[in-house]
Amino acid sequence: MNRRHLLASAIAATLLAMLAAPTAWAAQGEPPAAQPSAAPPLDVQALLYDPKTPTGGNPKGDVTIVAFFDYNCGYCKQSSPALEKLVKEDGKIRLVYKDWPILAASSVSAAQLALAAHYQGKYQAAHKALIALPSRSMNDAKMSAALKAAGVDLARLSADLDANAKEIGAILVRNNEQAEALQLPGTPVYLVGPYKVAASLDYQGFKDVVADARKRASEN
């Protein structure tokens, strides 16, 4: 059994325990209605190491952050720059991007475009461009303009989107299944080591929860 499988096995029990754990709600809103008690099984391997899911940061980082987000989510847009800044400055964080388009039809289009950009090695550039767009600007023309400005080849993007539509759709289905298994309330949600945070964090907030995750790991 390799190191990755050992890590996934060690984290599995913690993630499953999170299903019954209290969630940190965003201060700006109220908790949603109670979730059903029975959740679908969680595939921890797919959650952490799906080979088709884009990742950033240090692939050998000592802390993994799994980010569930929607490109129309204002709180996601608010917290994304702080997360990216910490991942870059820390140097020991592995970031897993979970496109979870649940708010609007344009959320699905944006997620498909971002995932299609991955085939030309431009997922992170596309993600940064799309997450920075105001929600009112999430239409085809403005998304295309933002992606072009970010260096994405639009002709190849269109071709990759057509050629890989089935695979991109399967990624989004898996992401949704994982969100349901974790009984996530909406976006954003960040899984930081053993912690589940359903809130828009600032830089210090991300830094603190990463420090807590490292401390927790050192105690185990």
PDB file of C-alpha atoms in Angstrom:
ATOM      1  CA  MET A   1       0.000   0.000   0.000  1.00  0.00           C
ATOM      2  CA  ASN A   2       1.514   3.328  -1.038  1.00  0.00           C
ATOM      3  CA  ARG A   3       1.645   6.573   0.936  1.00  0.00           C
ATOM      4  CA  ARG A   4      -1.374   8.040  -0.858  1.00  0.00           C
ATOM      5  CA  HIS A   5      -3.556   5.034   0.002  1.00  0.00           C
ATOM      6  CA  LEU A   6      -2.362   5.115   3.598  1.00  0.00           C
ATOM      7  CA  LEU A   7      -3.266   8.794   3.816  1.00  0.00           C
ATOM      8  CA  ALA A   8      -6.685   8.214   2.286  1.00  0.00           C
ATOM      9  CA  SER A   9      -7.380   5.384   4.720  1.00  0.00           C
ATOM     10  CA  ALA A  10      -6.304   7.485   7.679  1.00  0.00           C
ATOM     11  CA  ILE A  11      -8.512  10.387   6.608  1.00  0.00           C
ATOM     12  CA  ALA A  12     -11.539   8.243   5.762  1.00  0.00           C
ATOM     13  CA  ALA A  13     -12.699   7.767   9.333  1.00  0.00           C
ATOM     14  CA  THR A  14     -12.356  11.478  10.038  1.00  0.00           C
ATOM     15  CA  LEU A  15     -14.326  12.466   6.939  1.00  0.00           C
ATOM     16  CA  LEU A  16     -17.093  10.012   7.728  1.00  0.00           C
ATOM     17  CA  ALA A  17     -17.242  11.329  11.289  1.00  0.00           C
ATOM     18  CA  MET A  18     -17.671  14.822   9.844  1.00  0.00           C
ATOM     19  CA  LEU A  19     -21.085  13.796   8.509  1.00  0.00           C
ATOM     20  CA  ALA A  20     -22.439  13.893  12.023  1.00  0.00           C
ATOM     21  CA  ALA A  21     -20.341  16.840  13.192  1.00  0.00           C
ATOM     22  CA  PRO A  22     -21.645  20.390  13.605  1.00  0.00           C
ATOM     23  CA  THR A  23     -20.863  22.667  10.678  1.00  0.00           C
ATOM     24  CA  ALA A  24     -19.514  26.209  10.906  1.00  0.00           C
ATOM     25  CA  TRP A  25     -22.189  28.346   9.238  1.00  0.00           C
ATOM     26  CA  ALA A  26     -21.464  31.554   7.406  1.00  0.00           C
ATOM     27  CA  ALA A  27     -22.199  34.471   9.686  1.00  0.00           C
ATOM     28  CA  GLN A  28     -24.131  36.219   6.920  1.00  0.00           C
ATOM     29  CA  GLY A  29     -26.892  33.606   6.652  1.00  0.00           C
ATOM     30  CA  GLU A  30     -29.064  31.125   8.474  1.00  0.00           C
ATOM     31  CA  PRO A  31     -28.576  27.346   8.447  1.00  0.00           C
ATOM     32  CA  PRO A  32     -30.689  25.561   5.844  1.00  0.00           C
ATOM     33  CA  ALA A  33     -33.408  23.089   6.696  1.00  0.00           C
ATOM     34  CA  ALA A  34     -32.314  19.853   8.339  1.00  0.00           C
ATOM     35  CA  GLN A  35     -30.689  17.394   5.956  1.00  0.00           C
ATOM     36  CA  PRO A  36     -31.925  13.810   5.620  1.00  0.00           C
ATOM     37  CA  SER A  37     -30.316  11.503   8.171  1.00  0.00           C
ATOM     38  CA  ALA A  38     -29.279   8.915   5.573  1.00  0.00           C
ATOM     39  CA  ALA A  39     -26.473   9.978   3.241  1.00  0.00           C
ATOM     40  CA  PRO A  40     -25.013   8.104   0.270  1.00  0.00           C
ATOM     41  CA  PRO A  41     -21.661   6.431   0.900  1.00  0.00           C
ATOM     42  CA  LEU A  42     -18.587   8.611   0.580  1.00  0.00           C
ATOM     43  CA  ASP A  43     -15.817   7.534  -1.795  1.00  0.00           C
ATOM     44  CA  VAL A  44     -12.851   9.040   0.049  1.00  0.00           C
ATOM     45  CA  GLN A  45     -10.392   8.036  -2.660  1.00  0.00           C
ATOM     46  CA  ALA A  46     -12.387   9.948  -5.286  1.00  0.00           C
ATOM     47  CA  LEU A  47     -12.848  12.900  -2.953  1.00  0.00           C
ATOM     48  CA  LEU A  48      -9.132  13.336  -2.343  1.00  0.00           C
ATOM     49  CA  TYR A  49      -7.450  11.820  -5.397  1.00  0.00           C
ATOM     50  CA  ASP A  50      -9.779  11.757  -8.381  1.00  0.00           C
ATOM     51  CA  PRO A  51      -7.237  11.920 -11.248  1.00  0.00           C
ATOM     52  CA  LYS A  52      -9.640  13.999 -13.354  1.00  0.00           C
ATOM     53  CA  THR A  53     -10.185  16.636 -10.680  1.00  0.00           C
ATOM     54  CA  PRO A  54      -7.958  19.735 -10.958  1.00  0.00           C
ATOM     55  CA  THR A  55      -5.554  20.369  -8.108  1.00  0.00           C
ATOM     56  CA  GLY A  56      -3.222  23.175  -7.141  1.00  0.00           C
ATOM     57  CA  GLY A  57      -0.543  23.967  -4.623  1.00  0.00           C
ATOM     58  CA  ASN A  58       1.981  21.382  -3.489  1.00  0.00           C
ATOM     59  CA  PRO A  59       1.052  17.830  -4.618  1.00  0.00           C
ATOM     60  CA  LYS A  60       3.001  16.511  -1.601  1.00  0.00           C
ATOM     61  CA  GLY A  61       1.627  19.056   0.851  1.00  0.00           C
ATOM     62  CA  ASP A  62       1.091  18.127   4.476  1.00  0.00           C
ATOM     63  CA  VAL A  63      -2.434  19.624   4.495  1.00  0.00           C
ATOM     64  CA  THR A  64      -5.100  19.055   1.849  1.00  0.00           C
ATOM     65  CA  ILE A  65      -7.902  21.571   1.323  1.00  0.00           C
ATOM     66  CA  VAL A  66     -10.900  20.361  -0.676  1.00  0.00           C
ATOM     67  CA  ALA A  67     -12.876  23.380  -1.897  1.00  0.00           C
ATOM     68  CA  PHE A  68     -16.505  23.019  -3.028  1.00  0.00           C
ATOM     69  CA  PHE A  69     -17.609  26.157  -4.875  1.00  0.00           C
ATOM     70  CA  ASP A  70     -19.976  27.648  -7.439  1.00  0.00           C
ATOM     71  CA  TYR A  71     -18.905  30.422  -9.821  1.00  0.00           C
ATOM     72  CA  ASN A  72     -22.114  32.339  -9.031  1.00  0.00           C
ATOM     73  CA  CYS A  73     -21.545  32.119  -5.271  1.00  0.00           C
ATOM     74  CA  GLY A  74     -20.700  35.547  -3.840  1.00  0.00           C
ATOM     75  CA  TYR A  75     -19.106  34.064  -0.731  1.00  0.00           C
ATOM     76  CA  CYS A  76     -16.916  31.824  -2.937  1.00  0.00           C
ATOM     77  CA  LYS A  77     -15.789  34.863  -4.910  1.00  0.00           C
ATOM     78  CA  GLN A  78     -15.080  36.677  -1.656  1.00  0.00           C
ATOM     79  CA  SER A  79     -12.864  33.987  -0.164  1.00  0.00           C
ATOM     80  CA  SER A  80     -11.097  32.631  -3.257  1.00  0.00           C
ATOM     81  CA  PRO A  81      -8.276  35.241  -3.431  1.00  0.00           C
ATOM     82  CA  ALA A  82      -7.416  34.681   0.229  1.00  0.00           C
ATOM     83  CA  LEU A  83      -7.275  30.913  -0.264  1.00  0.00           C
ATOM     84  CA  GLU A  84      -5.089  31.178  -3.355  1.00  0.00           C
ATOM     85  CA  LYS A  85      -2.772  33.605  -1.558  1.00  0.00           C
ATOM     86  CA  LEU A  86      -2.330  31.261   1.403  1.00  0.00           C
ATOM     87  CA  VAL A  87      -1.709  28.232  -0.818  1.00  0.00           C
ATOM     88  CA  LYS A  88       1.002  30.156  -2.677  1.00  0.00           C
ATOM     89  CA  GLU A  89       2.661  31.642   0.394  1.00  0.00           C
ATOM     90  CA  ASP A  90       2.453  28.563   2.612  1.00  0.00           C
ATOM     91  CA  GLY A  91       3.985  26.211   0.065  1.00  0.00           C
ATOM     92  CA  LYS A  92       2.836  23.017   1.828  1.00  0.00           C
ATOM     93  CA  ILE A  93      -0.879  22.953   1.009  1.00  0.00           C
ATOM     94  CA  ARG A  94      -2.483  20.732  -1.601  1.00  0.00           C
ATOM     95  CA  LEU A  95      -5.690  22.268  -2.984  1.00  0.00           C
ATOM     96  CA  VAL A  96      -8.422  20.170  -4.609  1.00  0.00           C
ATOM     97  CA  TYR A  97     -10.950  22.084  -6.733  1.00  0.00           C
ATOM     98  CA  LYS A  98     -14.490  20.689  -6.603  1.00  0.00           C
ATOM     99  CA  ASP A  99     -16.681  22.482  -9.102  1.00  0.00           C
ATOM    100  CA  TRP A 100     -20.199  22.170  -7.666  1.00  0.00           C
ATOM    101  CA  PRO A 101     -22.553  24.230  -9.881  1.00  0.00           C
ATOM    102  CA  ILE A 102     -25.824  24.410  -7.946  1.00  0.00           C
ATOM    103  CA  LEU A 103     -26.990  28.030  -8.151  1.00  0.00           C
ATOM    104  CA  ALA A 104     -27.816  28.725 -11.796  1.00  0.00           C
ATOM    105  CA  ALA A 105     -27.559  27.449 -15.350  1.00  0.00           C
ATOM    106  CA  SER A 106     -24.585  29.774 -15.852  1.00  0.00           C
ATOM    107  CA  SER A 107     -22.882  28.014 -12.927  1.00  0.00           C
ATOM    108  CA  VAL A 108     -22.963  24.788 -14.931  1.00  0.00           C
ATOM    109  CA  SER A 109     -21.627  26.535 -18.041  1.00  0.00           C
ATOM    110  CA  ALA A 110     -18.795  28.125 -16.069  1.00  0.00           C
ATOM    111  CA  ALA A 111     -17.834  24.825 -14.445  1.00  0.00           C
ATOM    112  CA  GLN A 112     -17.817  23.086 -17.827  1.00  0.00           C
ATOM    113  CA  LEU A 113     -15.620  25.801 -19.309  1.00  0.00           C
ATOM    114  CA  ALA A 114     -13.171  25.688 -16.407  1.00  0.00           C
ATOM    115  CA  LEU A 115     -12.895  21.902 -16.576  1.00  0.00           C
ATOM    116  CA  ALA A 116     -12.486  22.017 -20.355  1.00  0.00           C
ATOM    117  CA  ALA A 117      -9.599  24.475 -19.885  1.00  0.00           C
ATOM    118  CA  HIS A 118      -7.848  21.773 -17.843  1.00  0.00           C
ATOM    119  CA  TYR A 119      -7.140  19.877 -21.071  1.00  0.00           C
ATOM    120  CA  GLN A 120      -4.873  22.692 -22.220  1.00  0.00           C
ATOM    121  CA  GLY A 121      -3.277  23.099 -18.789  1.00  0.00           C
ATOM    122  CA  LYS A 122      -5.226  26.280 -18.050  1.00  0.00           C
ATOM    123  CA  TYR A 123      -7.683  25.237 -15.340  1.00  0.00           C
ATOM    124  CA  GLN A 124      -6.273  27.520 -12.653  1.00  0.00           C
ATOM    125  CA  ALA A 125      -6.141  30.494 -15.030  1.00  0.00           C
ATOM    126  CA  ALA A 126      -9.744  29.819 -16.035  1.00  0.00           C
ATOM    127  CA  HIS A 127     -10.827  29.354 -12.435  1.00  0.00           C
ATOM    128  CA  LYS A 128      -9.232  32.616 -11.362  1.00  0.00           C
ATOM    129  CA  ALA A 129     -10.831  34.482 -14.261  1.00  0.00           C
ATOM    130  CA  LEU A 130     -14.321  33.072 -13.722  1.00  0.00           C
ATOM    131  CA  ILE A 131     -14.377  33.369  -9.936  1.00  0.00           C
ATOM    132  CA  ALA A 132     -13.413  37.035 -10.281  1.00  0.00           C
ATOM    133  CA  LEU A 133     -16.403  37.858 -12.501  1.00  0.00           C
ATOM    134  CA  PRO A 134     -19.375  39.506 -10.762  1.00  0.00           C
ATOM    135  CA  SER A 135     -22.382  37.175 -10.658  1.00  0.00           C
ATOM    136  CA  ARG A 136     -24.293  39.512 -12.969  1.00  0.00           C
ATOM    137  CA  SER A 137     -21.516  39.008 -15.548  1.00  0.00           C
ATOM    138  CA  MET A 138     -21.817  35.234 -15.689  1.00  0.00           C
ATOM    139  CA  ASN A 139     -23.009  35.064 -19.295  1.00  0.00           C
ATOM    140  CA  ASP A 140     -21.381  33.386 -22.281  1.00  0.00           C
ATOM    141  CA  ALA A 141     -19.925  36.550 -23.802  1.00  0.00           C
ATOM    142  CA  LYS A 142     -18.361  37.871 -20.611  1.00  0.00           C
ATOM    143  CA  MET A 143     -17.071  34.456 -19.555  1.00  0.00           C
ATOM    144  CA  SER A 144     -15.440  33.983 -22.961  1.00  0.00           C
ATOM    145  CA  ALA A 145     -13.859  37.434 -22.779  1.00  0.00           C
ATOM    146  CA  ALA A 146     -12.504  36.757 -19.282  1.00  0.00           C
ATOM    147  CA  LEU A 147     -11.073  33.403 -20.335  1.00  0.00           C
ATOM    148  CA  LYS A 148      -9.421  34.892 -23.420  1.00  0.00           C
ATOM    149  CA  ALA A 149      -7.861  37.630 -21.279  1.00  0.00           C
ATOM    150  CA  ALA A 150      -6.543  34.918 -18.959  1.00  0.00           C
ATOM    151  CA  GLY A 151      -4.672  33.260 -21.819  1.00  0.00           C
ATOM    152  CA  VAL A 152      -7.088  30.435 -22.558  1.00  0.00           C
ATOM    153  CA  ASP A 153      -7.205  29.353 -26.219  1.00  0.00           C
ATOM    154  CA  LEU A 154     -10.937  29.658 -26.946  1.00  0.00           C
ATOM    155  CA  ALA A 155     -10.870  27.579 -30.134  1.00  0.00           C
ATOM    156  CA  ARG A 156      -9.198  24.706 -28.336  1.00  0.00           C
ATOM    157  CA  LEU A 157     -11.489  25.224 -25.355  1.00  0.00           C
ATOM    158  CA  SER A 158     -14.541  24.743 -27.551  1.00  0.00           C
ATOM    159  CA  ALA A 159     -13.048  21.647 -29.171  1.00  0.00           C
ATOM    160  CA  ASP A 160     -12.057  20.148 -25.815  1.00  0.00           C
ATOM    161  CA  LEU A 161     -15.473  20.882 -24.371  1.00  0.00           C
ATOM    162  CA  ASP A 162     -17.157  19.023 -27.229  1.00  0.00           C
ATOM    163  CA  ALA A 163     -14.710  16.115 -27.242  1.00  0.00           C
ATOM    164  CA  ASN A 164     -14.750  15.617 -23.476  1.00  0.00           C
ATOM    165  CA  ALA A 165     -18.347  16.520 -22.620  1.00  0.00           C
ATOM    166  CA  LYS A 166     -19.065  13.072 -21.194  1.00  0.00           C
ATOM    167  CA  GLU A 167     -15.970  13.063 -18.987  1.00  0.00           C
ATOM    168  CA  ILE A 168     -16.617  16.623 -17.760  1.00  0.00           C
ATOM    169  CA  GLY A 169     -20.205  15.703 -16.962  1.00  0.00           C
ATOM    170  CA  ALA A 170     -19.011  12.661 -15.022  1.00  0.00           C
ATOM    171  CA  ILE A 171     -16.700  14.845 -12.919  1.00  0.00           C
ATOM    172  CA  LEU A 172     -19.586  17.142 -12.004  1.00  0.00           C
ATOM    173  CA  VAL A 173     -21.764  14.144 -11.127  1.00  0.00           C
ATOM    174  CA  ARG A 174     -19.051  12.745  -8.838  1.00  0.00           C
ATOM    175  CA  ASN A 175     -18.574  16.126  -7.185  1.00  0.00           C
ATOM    176  CA  ASN A 176     -22.301  16.353  -6.522  1.00  0.00           C
ATOM    177  CA  GLU A 177     -22.398  12.819  -5.119  1.00  0.00           C
ATOM    178  CA  GLN A 178     -19.545  13.676  -2.766  1.00  0.00           C
ATOM    179  CA  ALA A 179     -21.272  16.863  -1.639  1.00  0.00           C
ATOM    180  CA  GLU A 180     -24.435  14.900  -0.923  1.00  0.00           C
ATOM    181  CA  ALA A 181     -22.502  12.220   0.961  1.00  0.00           C
ATOM    182  CA  LEU A 182     -20.948  14.940   3.120  1.00  0.00           C
ATOM    183  CA  GLN A 183     -24.388  16.577   3.501  1.00  0.00           C
ATOM    184  CA  LEU A 184     -22.964  19.934   2.472  1.00  0.00           C
ATOM    185  CA  PRO A 185     -25.393  22.847   2.980  1.00  0.00           C
ATOM    186  CA  GLY A 186     -24.303  24.863  -0.059  1.00  0.00           C
ATOM    187  CA  THR A 187     -21.252  26.778  -1.207  1.00  0.00           C
ATOM    188  CA  PRO A 188     -18.591  27.483  -0.220  1.00  0.00           C
ATOM    189  CA  VAL A 189     -17.447  24.539   1.871  1.00  0.00           C
ATOM    190  CA  TYR A 190     -13.796  23.874   2.660  1.00  0.00           C
ATOM    191  CA  LEU A 191     -12.547  20.545   3.982  1.00  0.00           C
ATOM    192  CA  VAL A 192      -9.268  21.418   5.682  1.00  0.00           C
ATOM    193  CA  GLY A 193      -7.631  18.286   7.015  1.00  0.00           C
ATOM    194  CA  PRO A 194     -10.210  16.980   9.517  1.00  0.00           C
ATOM    195  CA  TYR A 195     -12.253  20.190   9.576  1.00  0.00           C
ATOM    196  CA  LYS A 196     -15.363  21.097   7.578  1.00  0.00           C
ATOM    197  CA  VAL A 197     -15.916  24.842   7.235  1.00  0.00           C
ATOM    198  CA  ALA A 198     -19.089  26.108   5.548  1.00  0.00           C
ATOM    199  CA  ALA A 199     -18.189  29.782   5.564  1.00  0.00           C
ATOM    200  CA  SER A 200     -16.430  32.477   3.579  1.00  0.00           C
ATOM    201  CA  LEU A 201     -13.018  32.781   5.221  1.00  0.00           C
ATOM    202  CA  ASP A 202     -10.500  35.586   4.954  1.00  0.00           C
ATOM    203  CA  TYR A 203      -6.747  35.029   4.771  1.00  0.00           C
ATOM    204  CA  GLN A 204      -6.334  34.792   8.540  1.00  0.00           C
ATOM    205  CA  GLY A 205      -9.278  32.439   8.796  1.00  0.00           C
ATOM    206  CA  PHE A 206      -7.724  30.030   6.296  1.00  0.00           C
ATOM    207  CA  LYS A 207      -4.346  30.363   7.973  1.00  0.00           C
ATOM    208  CA  ASP A 208      -5.824  29.559  11.380  1.00  0.00           C
ATOM    209  CA  VAL A 209      -7.722  26.468  10.269  1.00  0.00           C
ATOM    210  CA  VAL A 210      -4.647  25.154   8.410  1.00  0.00           C
ATOM    211  CA  ALA A 211      -2.612  25.641  11.589  1.00  0.00           C
ATOM    212  CA  ASP A 212      -5.283  23.768  13.543  1.00  0.00           C
ATOM    213  CA  ALA A 213      -5.214  20.932  11.009  1.00  0.00           C
ATOM    214  CA  ARG A 214      -1.425  20.648  11.319  1.00  0.00           C
ATOM    215  CA  LYS A 215      -1.648  20.680  15.099  1.00  0.00           C
ATOM    216  CA  ARG A 216      -4.303  17.981  15.018  1.00  0.00           C
ATOM    217  CA  ALA A 217      -2.153  15.845  12.698  1.00  0.00           C
ATOM    218  CA  SER A 218       0.876  16.184  14.973  1.00  0.00           C
ATOM    219  CA  GLU A 219      -1.165  14.957  17.929  1.00  0.00           C
ATOM    220  CA  ASN A 220      -2.306  11.783  16.169  1.00  0.00           C
TER     221      ASN A 220
END
